[in-house]
Amino acid sequence: QVQLVESGGGLVKPGGSLRLSCAASGFTFSDYYMSWIRQAPGKGLEWVSYISSSGSTIYYADSVKGRFTISRDNAKNSLYLQMNSLRAEDTAVYYCARGPGAMVTFDYWGQGTLVTVSS
Amino acid sequence: SSELTQDPAVSVALGQTVRITCQGDSLRSYYASWYQQKPGQAPVLVIYGKNNRPSGIPDRFSGSSSGNTASLTITGAQAEDEADYYCNSRDSSGNHLYVFGTGTKVTVL
C-alpha cells in the first residue's frame, strides 16, 4: 500500500533553516508528481510546492518562493523541502502528498511533520 | 492567486443529506477535489474529477459542479462523517499554482 512518511520537523528560530524529508513506498515514486502542503495550527490547508516526476518542473506558492526549495531523489524514493529564512508564519504541520494528478488530485498524504518557528 | 470560498460550518441530522459548496473563479475552468480531515489526522481524498470516488470511499459521497461552484453531497450522513472538508483546485491565473478552500466543519447531530 502507498505510504508517505515525513521527517525533519522541529523547533527553529526565526531566520533559521530546516530540511524536511518524505520517504515514499508502495508505488513507483518516479512516475508521480509530488507536493508539500502545510496547515498552520487551527487553520486550513495551504499548498506549498510541487515537483514533477523527473524533477524538471517545479512551482512554489508566492508565500514561500525564494525561501523554500523542493527536490527529489528518485533512486531513494524520497522527497525533500529545504526551508530557509523561516518566519513565525511558517509554523505548521507539513504534509507530503502524491500529486497533483491529472484531475487536480492529491490522492495520498503522509501523517505530517510539525515545524515550529519561534524564538 | 485565486480563492476558494466555503461556508465555515454546517450541521446535519444523522441519516439526512448535507451539501457543502465551494465557490471560486478557477472552478469555471478546472475540476475541484474534496478532502475529509478528522482531528489530528491527515486529509483523505473523497471526491475528484467530475464525480469520482477513490477506492474505499462510501457511495454516500458525491460531487457536482456548475459555473463557479463545486459541491460535495453526503447522502445519509453517518456519525463518522463528522469532520472538516476542504475543496481544492488549480489557480485560475494560469500560474500552475494550487489552492485550497477555506474549509467547512460538518457536524452530525
PDB file of C-alpha atoms in Angstrom, chain A residues 33 35 37 39 42-47 50 57 59-62 65 95 100-112, chain B residues 1 30-33 35 37 40-45 47-50 52 84 86 88-90 95-102:
ATOM      1  CA  TYR A  33       4.406  14.429  -9.235  1.00  0.00           C
ATOM      2  CA  SER A  35       3.875  18.102  -3.344  1.00  0.00           C
ATOM      3  CA  ILE A  37       1.129  21.080   1.661  1.00  0.00           C
ATOM      4  CA  GLN A  39      -1.530  23.532   7.755  1.00  0.00           C
ATOM      5  CA  GLY A  42      -6.134  25.555  13.789  1.00  0.00           C
ATOM      6  CA  LYS A  43      -6.103  26.786  10.198  1.00  0.00           C
ATOM      7  CA  GLY A  44      -6.821  25.460   6.734  1.00  0.00           C
ATOM      8  CA  LEU A  45      -4.665  23.756   4.145  1.00  0.00           C
ATOM      9  CA  GLU A  46      -2.146  25.670   2.049  1.00  0.00           C
ATOM     10  CA  TRP A  47      -0.385  24.203  -0.982  1.00  0.00           C
ATOM     11  CA  TYR A  50       5.156  20.676  -6.326  1.00  0.00           C
ATOM     12  CA  THR A  57       9.336  21.267 -13.350  1.00  0.00           C
ATOM     13  CA  TYR A  59       6.383  25.556  -8.709  1.00  0.00           C
ATOM     14  CA  TYR A  60       6.019  27.367  -5.400  1.00  0.00           C
ATOM     15  CA  ALA A  61       3.332  29.311  -3.632  1.00  0.00           C
ATOM     16  CA  ASP A  62       4.111  33.021  -3.519  1.00  0.00           C
ATOM     17  CA  LYS A  65       9.054  31.489  -3.223  1.00  0.00           C
ATOM     18  CA  TYR A  95       2.356  17.161   4.682  1.00  0.00           C
ATOM     19  CA  PRO A 100      -1.111  16.879  -8.329  1.00  0.00           C
ATOM     20  CA  GLY A 101      -2.652  14.272 -10.565  1.00  0.00           C
ATOM     21  CA  ALA A 102      -4.445  14.751 -13.848  1.00  0.00           C
ATOM     22  CA  MET A 103      -7.638  15.871 -12.130  1.00  0.00           C
ATOM     23  CA  VAL A 104      -6.130  18.220  -9.548  1.00  0.00           C
ATOM     24  CA  THR A 105      -5.843  15.432  -7.027  1.00  0.00           C
ATOM     25  CA  PHE A 106      -3.569  14.868  -4.109  1.00  0.00           C
ATOM     26  CA  ASP A 107      -4.513  11.263  -3.632  1.00  0.00           C
ATOM     27  CA  TYR A 108      -2.250  10.106  -0.795  1.00  0.00           C
ATOM     28  CA  TRP A 109      -0.920  12.099   2.143  1.00  0.00           C
ATOM     29  CA  GLY A 110       1.617  11.419   4.855  1.00  0.00           C
ATOM     30  CA  GLN A 111       0.834  11.992   8.529  1.00  0.00           C
ATOM     31  CA  GLY A 112       2.756  15.256   8.575  1.00  0.00           C
TER      32      GLY A 112
ATOM     33  CA  SER B   1      -3.742  33.690  -6.611  1.00  0.00           C
ATOM     34  CA  TYR B  30     -10.843  23.269 -13.507  1.00  0.00           C
ATOM     35  CA  TYR B  31     -12.318  20.409 -11.526  1.00  0.00           C
ATOM     36  CA  ALA B  32     -12.445  20.525  -7.755  1.00  0.00           C
ATOM     37  CA  SER B  33     -11.255  17.746  -5.488  1.00  0.00           C
ATOM     38  CA  TYR B  35     -10.814  16.092   1.145  1.00  0.00           C
ATOM     39  CA  GLN B  37      -9.935  15.686   7.590  1.00  0.00           C
ATOM     40  CA  GLY B  40      -5.314  15.001  14.387  1.00  0.00           C
ATOM     41  CA  GLN B  41      -5.318  13.159  11.077  1.00  0.00           C
ATOM     42  CA  ALA B  42      -4.105  13.832   7.555  1.00  0.00           C
ATOM     43  CA  PRO B  43      -6.634  14.765   4.883  1.00  0.00           C
ATOM     44  CA  VAL B  44      -8.193  11.973   2.833  1.00  0.00           C
ATOM     45  CA  LEU B  45      -9.320  12.398  -0.773  1.00  0.00           C
ATOM     46  CA  ILE B  47     -14.105  13.070  -4.473  1.00  0.00           C
ATOM     47  CA  TYR B  48     -12.175  14.086  -7.585  1.00  0.00           C
ATOM     48  CA  GLY B  49     -12.867  14.979 -11.193  1.00  0.00           C
ATOM     49  CA  LYS B  50     -16.444  15.151 -12.435  1.00  0.00           C
ATOM     50  CA  ASN B  52     -15.195  10.107  -8.873  1.00  0.00           C
ATOM     51  CA  ASP B  84     -13.573  19.209   8.227  1.00  0.00           C
ATOM     52  CA  TYR B  86     -11.750  21.089   2.033  1.00  0.00           C
ATOM     53  CA  ASN B  88      -9.076  22.302  -3.890  1.00  0.00           C
ATOM     54  CA  SER B  89      -8.411  23.264  -7.471  1.00  0.00           C
ATOM     55  CA  ARG B  90      -5.917  24.964  -9.678  1.00  0.00           C
ATOM     56  CA  ASN B  95       0.469  30.158 -12.870  1.00  0.00           C
ATOM     57  CA  HIS B  96       0.471  26.393 -12.252  1.00  0.00           C
ATOM     58  CA  LEU B  97      -0.410  27.034  -8.647  1.00  0.00           C
ATOM     59  CA  TYR B  98      -2.917  25.204  -6.495  1.00  0.00           C
ATOM     60  CA  VAL B  99      -5.392  26.488  -3.951  1.00  0.00           C
ATOM     61  CA  PHE B 100      -7.483  25.001  -1.160  1.00  0.00           C
ATOM     62  CA  GLY B 101     -10.843  26.164   0.050  1.00  0.00           C
ATOM     63  CA  THR B 102     -11.325  27.753   3.435  1.00  0.00           C
TER      64      THR B 102
END
